[in-house]
Each structure stands twice: as structure tokens, then as C-alpha cells.
XYZ file of C-alpha atoms in Angstrom:
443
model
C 64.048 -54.872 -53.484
C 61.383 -57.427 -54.901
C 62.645 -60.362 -56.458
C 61.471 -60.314 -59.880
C 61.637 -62.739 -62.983
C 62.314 -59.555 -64.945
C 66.482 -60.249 -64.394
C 68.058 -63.575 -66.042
C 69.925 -65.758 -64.017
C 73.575 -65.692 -64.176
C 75.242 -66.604 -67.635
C 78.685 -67.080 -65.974
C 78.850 -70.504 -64.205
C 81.288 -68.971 -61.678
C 78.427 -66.958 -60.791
C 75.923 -69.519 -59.438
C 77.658 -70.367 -56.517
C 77.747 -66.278 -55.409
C 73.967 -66.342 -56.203
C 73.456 -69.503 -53.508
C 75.711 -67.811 -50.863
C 73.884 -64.692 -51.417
C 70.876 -66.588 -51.201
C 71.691 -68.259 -47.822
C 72.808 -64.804 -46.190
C 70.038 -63.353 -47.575
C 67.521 -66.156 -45.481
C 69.427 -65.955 -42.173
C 68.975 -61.847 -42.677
C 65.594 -62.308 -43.276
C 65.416 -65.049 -40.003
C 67.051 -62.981 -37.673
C 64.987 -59.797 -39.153
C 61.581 -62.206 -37.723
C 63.281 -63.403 -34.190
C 61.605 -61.082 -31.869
C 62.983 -63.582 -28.606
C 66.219 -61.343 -28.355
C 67.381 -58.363 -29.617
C 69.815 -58.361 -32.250
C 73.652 -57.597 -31.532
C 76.358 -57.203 -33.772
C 78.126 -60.131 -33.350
C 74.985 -61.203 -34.738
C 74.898 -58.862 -37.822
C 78.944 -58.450 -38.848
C 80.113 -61.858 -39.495
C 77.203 -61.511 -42.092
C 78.017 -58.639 -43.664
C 81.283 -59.632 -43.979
C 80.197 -62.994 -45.665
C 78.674 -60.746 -48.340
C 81.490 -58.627 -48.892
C 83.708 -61.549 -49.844
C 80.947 -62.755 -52.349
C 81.465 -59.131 -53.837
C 85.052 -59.570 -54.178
C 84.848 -62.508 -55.876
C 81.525 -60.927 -58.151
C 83.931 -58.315 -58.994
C 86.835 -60.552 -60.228
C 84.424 -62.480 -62.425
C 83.110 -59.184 -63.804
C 86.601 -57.479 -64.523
C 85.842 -57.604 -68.088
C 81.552 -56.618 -67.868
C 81.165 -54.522 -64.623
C 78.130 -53.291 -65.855
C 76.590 -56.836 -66.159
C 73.370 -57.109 -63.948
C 70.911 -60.472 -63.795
C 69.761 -62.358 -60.680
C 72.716 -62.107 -58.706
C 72.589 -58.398 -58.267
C 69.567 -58.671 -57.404
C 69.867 -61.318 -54.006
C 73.297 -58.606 -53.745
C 71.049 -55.486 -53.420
C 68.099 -57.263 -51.268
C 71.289 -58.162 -48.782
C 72.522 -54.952 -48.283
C 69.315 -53.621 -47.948
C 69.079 -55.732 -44.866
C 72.320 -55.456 -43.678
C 72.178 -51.634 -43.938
C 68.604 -51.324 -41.993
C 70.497 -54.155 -39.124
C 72.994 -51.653 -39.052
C 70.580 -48.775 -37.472
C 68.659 -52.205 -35.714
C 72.002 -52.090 -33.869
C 72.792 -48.546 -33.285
C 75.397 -48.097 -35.826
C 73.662 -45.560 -37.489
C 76.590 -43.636 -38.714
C 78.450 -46.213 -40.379
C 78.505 -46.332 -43.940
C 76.839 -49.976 -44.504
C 73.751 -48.192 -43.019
C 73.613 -45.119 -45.348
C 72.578 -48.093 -48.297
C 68.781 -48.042 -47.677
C 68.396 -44.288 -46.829
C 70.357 -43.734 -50.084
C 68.044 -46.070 -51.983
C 64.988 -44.556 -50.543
C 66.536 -40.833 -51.114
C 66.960 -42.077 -54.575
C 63.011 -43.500 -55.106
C 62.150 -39.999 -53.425
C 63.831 -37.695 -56.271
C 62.466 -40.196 -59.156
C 58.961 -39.771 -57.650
C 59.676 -35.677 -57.185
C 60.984 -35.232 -60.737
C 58.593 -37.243 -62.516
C 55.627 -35.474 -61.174
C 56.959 -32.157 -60.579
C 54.899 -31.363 -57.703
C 56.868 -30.826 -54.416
C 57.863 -27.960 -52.225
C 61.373 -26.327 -51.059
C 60.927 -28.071 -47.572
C 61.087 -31.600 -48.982
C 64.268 -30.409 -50.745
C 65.865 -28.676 -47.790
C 65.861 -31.395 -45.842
C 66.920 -34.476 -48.529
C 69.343 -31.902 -49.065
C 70.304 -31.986 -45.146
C 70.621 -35.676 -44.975
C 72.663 -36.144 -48.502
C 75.166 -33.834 -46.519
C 74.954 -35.914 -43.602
C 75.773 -39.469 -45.773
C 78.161 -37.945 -47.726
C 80.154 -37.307 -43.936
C 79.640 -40.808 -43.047
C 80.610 -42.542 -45.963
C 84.073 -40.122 -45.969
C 84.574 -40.686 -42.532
C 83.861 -44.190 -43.443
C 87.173 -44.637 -46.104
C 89.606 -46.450 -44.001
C 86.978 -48.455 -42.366
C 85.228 -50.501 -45.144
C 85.470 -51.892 -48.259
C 86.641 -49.606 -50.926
C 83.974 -51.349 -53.274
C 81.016 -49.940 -50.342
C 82.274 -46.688 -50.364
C 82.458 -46.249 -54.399
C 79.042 -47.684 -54.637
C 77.609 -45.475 -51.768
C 79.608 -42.288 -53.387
C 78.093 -42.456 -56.296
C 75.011 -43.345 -55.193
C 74.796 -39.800 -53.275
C 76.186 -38.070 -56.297
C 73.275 -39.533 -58.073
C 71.061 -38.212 -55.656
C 73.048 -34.609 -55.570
C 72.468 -34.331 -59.110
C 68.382 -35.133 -58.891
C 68.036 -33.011 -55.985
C 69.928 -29.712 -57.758
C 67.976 -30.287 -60.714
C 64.822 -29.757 -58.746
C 66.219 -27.215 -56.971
C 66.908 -25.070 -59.863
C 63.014 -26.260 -61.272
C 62.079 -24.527 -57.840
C 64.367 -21.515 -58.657
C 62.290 -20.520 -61.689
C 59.394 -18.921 -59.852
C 59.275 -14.568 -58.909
C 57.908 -12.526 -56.803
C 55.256 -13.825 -54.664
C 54.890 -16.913 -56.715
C 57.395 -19.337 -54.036
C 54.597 -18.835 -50.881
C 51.844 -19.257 -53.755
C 53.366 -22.436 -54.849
C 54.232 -23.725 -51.913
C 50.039 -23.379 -50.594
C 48.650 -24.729 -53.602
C 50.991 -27.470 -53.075
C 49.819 -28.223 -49.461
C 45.984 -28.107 -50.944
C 46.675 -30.987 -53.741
C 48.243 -32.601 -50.618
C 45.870 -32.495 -48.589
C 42.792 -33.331 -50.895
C 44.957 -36.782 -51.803
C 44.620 -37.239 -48.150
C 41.203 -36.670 -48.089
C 40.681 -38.797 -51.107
C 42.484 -41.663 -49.172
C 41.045 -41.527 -45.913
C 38.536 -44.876 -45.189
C 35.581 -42.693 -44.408
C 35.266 -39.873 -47.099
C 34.640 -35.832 -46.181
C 32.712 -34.007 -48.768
C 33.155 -31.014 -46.771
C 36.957 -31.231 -46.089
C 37.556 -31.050 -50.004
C 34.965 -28.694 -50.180
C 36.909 -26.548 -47.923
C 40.545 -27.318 -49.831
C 38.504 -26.177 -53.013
C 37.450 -22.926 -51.562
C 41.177 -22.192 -50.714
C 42.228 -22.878 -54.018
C 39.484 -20.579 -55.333
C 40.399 -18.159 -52.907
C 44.123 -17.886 -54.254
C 42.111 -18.366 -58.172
C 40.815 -14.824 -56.976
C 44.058 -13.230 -57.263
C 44.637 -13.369 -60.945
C 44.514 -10.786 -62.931
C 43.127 -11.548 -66.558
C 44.169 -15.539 -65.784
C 47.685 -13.643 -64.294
C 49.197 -13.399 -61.033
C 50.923 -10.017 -61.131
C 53.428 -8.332 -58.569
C 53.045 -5.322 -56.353
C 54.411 -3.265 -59.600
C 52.238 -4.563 -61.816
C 54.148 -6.969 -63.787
C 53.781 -10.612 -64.267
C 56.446 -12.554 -62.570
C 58.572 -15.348 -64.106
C 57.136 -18.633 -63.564
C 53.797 -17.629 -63.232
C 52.473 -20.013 -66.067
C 53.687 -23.173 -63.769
C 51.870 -21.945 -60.996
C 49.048 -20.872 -62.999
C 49.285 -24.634 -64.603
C 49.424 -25.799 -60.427
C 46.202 -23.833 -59.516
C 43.951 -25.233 -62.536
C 45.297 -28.656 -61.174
C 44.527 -27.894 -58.366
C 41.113 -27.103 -58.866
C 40.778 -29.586 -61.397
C 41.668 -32.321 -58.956
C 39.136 -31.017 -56.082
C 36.562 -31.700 -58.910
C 37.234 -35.330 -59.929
C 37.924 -36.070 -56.017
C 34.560 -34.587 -55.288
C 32.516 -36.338 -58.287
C 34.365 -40.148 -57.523
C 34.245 -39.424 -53.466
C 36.955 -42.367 -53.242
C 35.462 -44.999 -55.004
C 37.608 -47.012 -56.570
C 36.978 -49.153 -59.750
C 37.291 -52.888 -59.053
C 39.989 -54.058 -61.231
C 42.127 -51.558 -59.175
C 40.701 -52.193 -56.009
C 43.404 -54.961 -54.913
C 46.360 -52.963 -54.932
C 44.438 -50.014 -54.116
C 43.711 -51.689 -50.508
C 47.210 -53.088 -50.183
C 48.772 -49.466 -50.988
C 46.330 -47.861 -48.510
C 47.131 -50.290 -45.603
C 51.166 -50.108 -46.412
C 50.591 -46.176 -45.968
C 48.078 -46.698 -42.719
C 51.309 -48.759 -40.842
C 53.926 -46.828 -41.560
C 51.797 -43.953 -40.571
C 50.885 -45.676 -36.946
C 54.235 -46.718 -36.498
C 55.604 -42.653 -37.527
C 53.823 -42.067 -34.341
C 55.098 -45.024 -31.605
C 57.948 -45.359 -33.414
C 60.410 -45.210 -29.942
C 58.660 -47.734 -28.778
C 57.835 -49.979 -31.639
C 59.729 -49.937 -34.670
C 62.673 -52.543 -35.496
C 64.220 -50.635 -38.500
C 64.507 -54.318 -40.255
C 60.620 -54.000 -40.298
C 60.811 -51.461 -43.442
C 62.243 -53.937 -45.336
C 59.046 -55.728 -46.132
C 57.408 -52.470 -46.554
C 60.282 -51.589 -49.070
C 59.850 -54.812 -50.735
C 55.713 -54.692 -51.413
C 55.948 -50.625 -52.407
C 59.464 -51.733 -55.273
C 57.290 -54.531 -56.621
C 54.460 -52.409 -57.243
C 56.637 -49.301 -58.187
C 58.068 -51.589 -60.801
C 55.346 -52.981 -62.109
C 54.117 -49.652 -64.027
C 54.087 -49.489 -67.857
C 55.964 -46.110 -68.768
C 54.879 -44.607 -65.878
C 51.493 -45.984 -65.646
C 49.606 -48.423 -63.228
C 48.085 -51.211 -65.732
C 44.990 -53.582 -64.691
C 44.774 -57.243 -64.801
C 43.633 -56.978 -68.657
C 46.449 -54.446 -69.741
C 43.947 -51.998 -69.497
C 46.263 -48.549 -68.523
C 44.724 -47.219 -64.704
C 42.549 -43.638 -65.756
C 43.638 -40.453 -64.497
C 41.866 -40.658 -60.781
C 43.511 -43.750 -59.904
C 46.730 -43.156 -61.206
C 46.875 -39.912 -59.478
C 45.132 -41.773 -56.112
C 47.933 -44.904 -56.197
C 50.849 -42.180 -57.229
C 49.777 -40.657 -53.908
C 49.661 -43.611 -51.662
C 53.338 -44.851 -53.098
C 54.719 -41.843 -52.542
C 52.972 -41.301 -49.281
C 54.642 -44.251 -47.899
C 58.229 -43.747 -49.257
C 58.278 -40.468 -47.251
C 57.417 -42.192 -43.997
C 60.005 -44.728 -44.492
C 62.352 -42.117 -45.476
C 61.050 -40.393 -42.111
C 61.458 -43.663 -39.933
C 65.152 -44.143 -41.520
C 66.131 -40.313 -40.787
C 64.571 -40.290 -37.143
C 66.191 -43.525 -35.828
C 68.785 -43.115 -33.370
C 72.174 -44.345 -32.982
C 71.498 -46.777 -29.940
C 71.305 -50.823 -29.911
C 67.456 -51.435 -29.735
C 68.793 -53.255 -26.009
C 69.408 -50.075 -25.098
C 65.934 -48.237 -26.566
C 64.023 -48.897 -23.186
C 66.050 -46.883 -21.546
C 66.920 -44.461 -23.962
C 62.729 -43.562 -24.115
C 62.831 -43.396 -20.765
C 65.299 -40.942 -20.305
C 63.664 -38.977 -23.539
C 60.630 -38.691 -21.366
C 62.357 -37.472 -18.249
C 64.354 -35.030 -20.680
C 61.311 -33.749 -22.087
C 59.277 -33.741 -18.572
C 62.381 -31.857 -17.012
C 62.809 -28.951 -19.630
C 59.268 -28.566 -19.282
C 58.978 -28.051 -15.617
C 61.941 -25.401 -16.485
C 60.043 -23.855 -19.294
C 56.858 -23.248 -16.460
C 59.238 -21.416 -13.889
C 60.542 -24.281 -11.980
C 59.608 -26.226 -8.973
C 58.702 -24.199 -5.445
C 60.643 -27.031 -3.434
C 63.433 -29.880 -4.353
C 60.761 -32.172 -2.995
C 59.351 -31.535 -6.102
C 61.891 -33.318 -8.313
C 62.013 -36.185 -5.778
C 60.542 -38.719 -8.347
C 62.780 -37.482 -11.120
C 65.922 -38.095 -8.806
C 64.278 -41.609 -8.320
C 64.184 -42.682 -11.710
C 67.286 -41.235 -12.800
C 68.724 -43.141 -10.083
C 67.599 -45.957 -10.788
C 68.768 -45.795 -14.615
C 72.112 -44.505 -12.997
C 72.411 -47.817 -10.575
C 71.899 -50.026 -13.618
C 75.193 -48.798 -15.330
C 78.213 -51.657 -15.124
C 81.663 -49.619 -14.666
C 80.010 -46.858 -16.333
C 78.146 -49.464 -19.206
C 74.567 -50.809 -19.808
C 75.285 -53.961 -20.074
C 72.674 -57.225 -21.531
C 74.779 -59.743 -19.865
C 78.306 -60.243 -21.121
C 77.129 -57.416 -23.959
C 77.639 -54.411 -24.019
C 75.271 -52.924 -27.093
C 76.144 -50.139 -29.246
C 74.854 -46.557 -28.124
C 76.877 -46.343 -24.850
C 77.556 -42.472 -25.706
C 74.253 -41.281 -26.439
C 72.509 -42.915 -23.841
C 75.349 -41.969 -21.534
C 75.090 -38.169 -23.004
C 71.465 -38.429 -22.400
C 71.512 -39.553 -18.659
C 74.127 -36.576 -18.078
C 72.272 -34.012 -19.533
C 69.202 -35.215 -17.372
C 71.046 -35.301 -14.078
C 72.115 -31.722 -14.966
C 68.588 -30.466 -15.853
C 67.354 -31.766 -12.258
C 70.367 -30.194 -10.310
C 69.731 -26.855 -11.587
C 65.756 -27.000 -10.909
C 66.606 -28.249 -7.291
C 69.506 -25.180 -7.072
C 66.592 -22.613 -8.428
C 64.314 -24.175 -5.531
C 66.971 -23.885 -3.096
C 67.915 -20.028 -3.815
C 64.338 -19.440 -3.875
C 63.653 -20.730 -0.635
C 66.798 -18.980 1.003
C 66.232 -15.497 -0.382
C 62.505 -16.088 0.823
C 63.259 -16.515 4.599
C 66.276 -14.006 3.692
């Protein structure tokens, strides 16, 4: 999170000297987070996380009497474990419960966005509702292993997020008949022409196009209805009617401002655009180029701004509130870019970025390997001869069964282990195929 001058500093003087020490872990976090000379380990990352659950301890005993006091301290506390939690994917322990603290907070930013818009689709539920299940696991599998303190905090802060997500569920639940597939489209356009609206060169004809489709399904009322196969009008059909005229609505302003924006908004405008262009680049190389530390600072610029709306609303230099173009346009772009760092957090595996290189590289052989199956095989075990080679090679750098980075041996062993044997198998069967080909051919 931002720091902020919104929180006071500590009334408590017992409390100052947790705010330092949380200060001082906070700036060898945020050091290690920027040494790119060696990868990080977790002798590197534990001793600190343990320095900051002591500091909680001792928060805690100070707050017996307030628990629900919150100023500067909690603050430094939360930008910690933020860290801490995205070091803890850094270094392959994915699915330990100090890491499930940032996907939780992002979850969390998510469900605010989806519930005070009211403009999302089942498939964004489904699977926030498929990771909540996953973090709840973790952090229960986690009990005996961590600080009762974590797991409270991380319990409830899935609950939280339980009770935001079956809220919109049941919002969802409220539409008939054909209205879900309807929904779900018209959603996609308003999407897509926010894309379009966003994009550094602007395409009168691509929102020309998302208009038509709008129009198209606009076509299917009935006397301003959508009706069912009976005849009938089905229940929700006044959101979705109030989704199509925003719809259409949108396509117009979009169309008339062709992504102009007005210069007292520009500034943020351009930082919000070129948050959402780098977490969109790195979505795509992300096995080969994202340290999951690196969302922090992403985190950090999209809270700050997130924060900095009045009731809801962006507000100018002047206090002047944003209209409705660029409120919709920087709504967008924020919550653009908390989906691809909830998309990064989801998609990073459970393996020591030491032990990435090789995990990418066996990936690619996996892929490459399935895909030779998929397109009947190889016609001779020649074929697979540089396969072999590289899997041998991966093989031959294994210690007594490890990867090793000197005396280390990084977290990840079993997947990248699993990985290699699941390789090796893929090739032996290929090369058996070839084989029984070839011998009932001269058969």
C-alpha cells in the first residue's frame, strides 16, 4: 500500500519503536526487492519475516485494550507483508500462507471495484471463486505452521472476500431466460470499447463495429423488452435493458471524444495507461521476466491513486470532480490493471526463480513433445534425438537427484522434478510408437 499522510502517527510511545523496526524491514524488503545480481533465497526472505512477526506480537500486547486502533504503524505493517507475501512466490513458496496476503488484498480491491460498478460477468466470479477455495486450503493447511495472528488475519480476510463474491453472485442470479448469454455479450462490448478508448492510436471503426453489435442485440426488443421463447418478459430484464442503453450510450461519448483527454486529467491519465501497458507486456513474457516483488510498485502507484477518489470520484488539481468520460476511462484503466496483477499472482508457479530457467525450458519441451503427439508422432526415434539431448542435459545437471545453486538448494525441487519426469515419459512413448511402427512395417 501507499504511504499516505491520511493515518496519524502512533499515539502510544511504545509504539514508535515497532514503527522504526517496521520501517527498517520494510527498506531491506524493498533493497533486496531491487538486487537483480542474485536471485533471492529464503534464507534471505525468513529471518525477515520473522523479524516482523515479533513486532506484531509485541503491536498486539500494546493493543490488548484497542485492537481496532489503526495510524502509521499499520500502515509500514501492511506495506511489509505485502512484500514478504509477493517474496514468498519470488521464492517458490507459493502455497504457504504468508503468500496468500497480496492475492487476498488484490481479491479484495477486485470485489470493491466489481460491486461498486456492477458491471462484470459469471467468468470473473467463477474463477475468484476458484482461487478463494484454493487460499482458504492453504491458510488451513497452514495452522500449525505459522503464527496464529497470520492465519486469523488471512481467515478473515477470505471470509471478507466470500461474502463480496456471494453477494455478486446472487446480483448475477437475478437474470431469466436468455438474459445470462445477453448479459454476458453486452458486457464483453463495454469491454472492449474501454479498450478501444484506451489504445494510443484511436479506431473509429473498431467502436463503430462494437456499436453495431450492441444495436444488433438493441434489435431484439420487443416494445423496449426482451421477451422469451413463450412470450413473456423474463426477470431481470430491466438491468440488462439498463446494460444495453449503457452500452450504446458509451459507444456514443467514446466516438464523439475519440480518446482525448482533458488536460487537468491528462497526468494520471498517462501514468494509469502506462501501469496497464506493463503489466500487460509482462502478462505475456511473464516465464521469463517477471520477479513477483515487481507488482509491488505497481500495487503501490494503482492504491495511491485508488485512494485518492472523493466518494467514488477522480477529483482534478482544483477540486473540480473528473466528468463522466474520464471517470468511466480512469475506472477502466485501474481496474484493467488490478486484473493483470491478480492474473500475474494466480499464474506464478511454485518454483525458486533459480530454478525458473529450467523450469521454462522444460515447459517448452513439454509443450513441443505433446504436440509432436497431438500430429501422429514421429516416423523414426531419430526424430526425438534433440529432445533426448536437452532433457539430458537438464537430467545431468541434477545433484543426488537436486538442482542445486551452489551449496543451495532452492525451493521447487518437486515441480521441476515432476516436470522433467513427465517429459522423459512423453519422449519414451513417441520413440516406442516409432519403434512399433517401424517393426510392424518390415513385419
Amino acid at each position: 500500500m501507499a504511504d499516505t499522510p491520511t493515518l496519524p502517527p502512533p499515539l502510544d510511545p511504545r509504539e514508535k519503536p515497532i514503527l522504526e523496526s517496521l520501517m527498517r524491514v520494510r527498506d531491506e524488503l524493498t533493497l533486496l526487492k531491487t538486487d537483480r545480481t542474485t536471485y533471492v533465497k529464503s534464507s534471505d526472505v525468513i529471518p525477515l519475516y520473522d523479524r516482523v512477526v515479533d513486532q506484531v506480537k509485541l503491536l498486539n500486547e500494546i493493543r490488548v485494550d484497542k485492537p481496532q486502533e489503526t495510524n502509521q504503524v499499520d500502515r509500514i505493517l501492511d506495506g511489509c507483508f505485502q512484500l514478504l507475501s509477493l517474496f514468498f512466490m519470488t521464492i517458490g513458496r507459493n502455497n504457504e500462507a504468508p503468500a496468500a496476503y497480496a492475492l487476498s488484498s488484490t481479491i479484495k480491491r477486485l470485489l470493491d471495484h466489481l460491486t461498486e460498478v456492477d458491471l462484470y460477468s459469471a467468468k470473473d466470479l467463477v474463477h475468484i471463486s476458484s482461487t478463494l477455495e484454493n487460499l482458504r486450503a492453504i491458510v488451513k493447511n497452514a495452522e500449525d505452521k505459522y503464527s496464529p495472528k497470520l492465519i486469523t488475519l488471512l481467515s478473515n480476510r477470505i471470509e471478507v472476500c466470500q461474502g463480496l463474491l456471494s453477494n455478486l453472485q446472487n446480483r448475477l442470479n437475478r437474470l431469466g431466460g436468455d438474459l445470462p448469454k445477453i448479459y454476458e455479450k453486452l458486457i464483453s462490448i463495454l469491454r472492449s470499447i474501454s479498450l478501444a478508448n484506451t489504445r494510443s492510436k484511436f479506431s473509429t471503426s473498431e467502436v463503430q463495429q462494437l456499436q453495431s453489435q450492441a444495436k444488433e442485440i438493441d434489435a431484439q426488443r420487443v416494445d423496449g423488452r426482451f421477451m422469451s421463447a413463450s412470450g413473456e418478459v423474463p426477470p431481470g430484464n430491466q438491468e440488462v435493458c439498463e446494460l444495453l442503453n449503457k452500452c450504446l450510450s458509451w459507444s456514443a461519448i467514446v466516438l464523439e471524444r475519440k480518446g482525448e483527454m482533458p488536460e487537468s486529467f491528462r497526468d494520471i491519465y498517462q501514468v494509469l495507461v502506462g501501469i496497464r501497458n506493463k503489466l500487460e507486456k509482462l502478462s505475456l513474457t511473464q516465464a521469463w521476466s517477471l520477479r513477483e516483488t515487481d507488482l509491488y510498485d505497481y500495487q503501490r502507484q494503482l492504491d495511491k491513486i485508488d485512494e485518492s477518489r472523493v466518494d467514488g470520484n477522480f477529483v482534478d488539481a482544483e477540486g473540480n470532480f473528473a466528468e463522466l468520460y474520464v471517470q468511466r476511462t480512469l475506472l477502466y484503466l485501474i481496474r484493467r490493471s488490478y486484473a493483470y496483477i491478480y492474473y500475474l499472482m494466480v499464474s506464478s508457479e511454485p518454483v525458486s526463480e533459480a530454478l525458473l530457467p529450467v523450469y521454462n525450458q522444460l515447459q517448452t519441451l513439454r509443450r513441443c513433445l505433446i504436440e509432436v503427439k497431438n500430429s501422429g508422432g514421429v516416423s523414426s526415434p531419430r526424430e526425438l534425438y534433440p529432445y533426448s539431448m536437452k532433457l539430458n542435459s537438464i537430467d545431468n545437471m541434477r545433484v543426488d537427484g537436486k538442482f542445486m545453486v551452489g551449496d543451495d538448494i532452492p525451493e521447487g525441487q518437486g515441480s521441476v522434478n515432476d516436470l522433467l519426469a513427465e517429459c522423459f515419459e512423453l519422449s519414451y512413448d513417441l520413440r516406442v510408437a516409432a519403434e512399433t511402427e517401424n517393426d510392424s512395417g518390415e513385419s
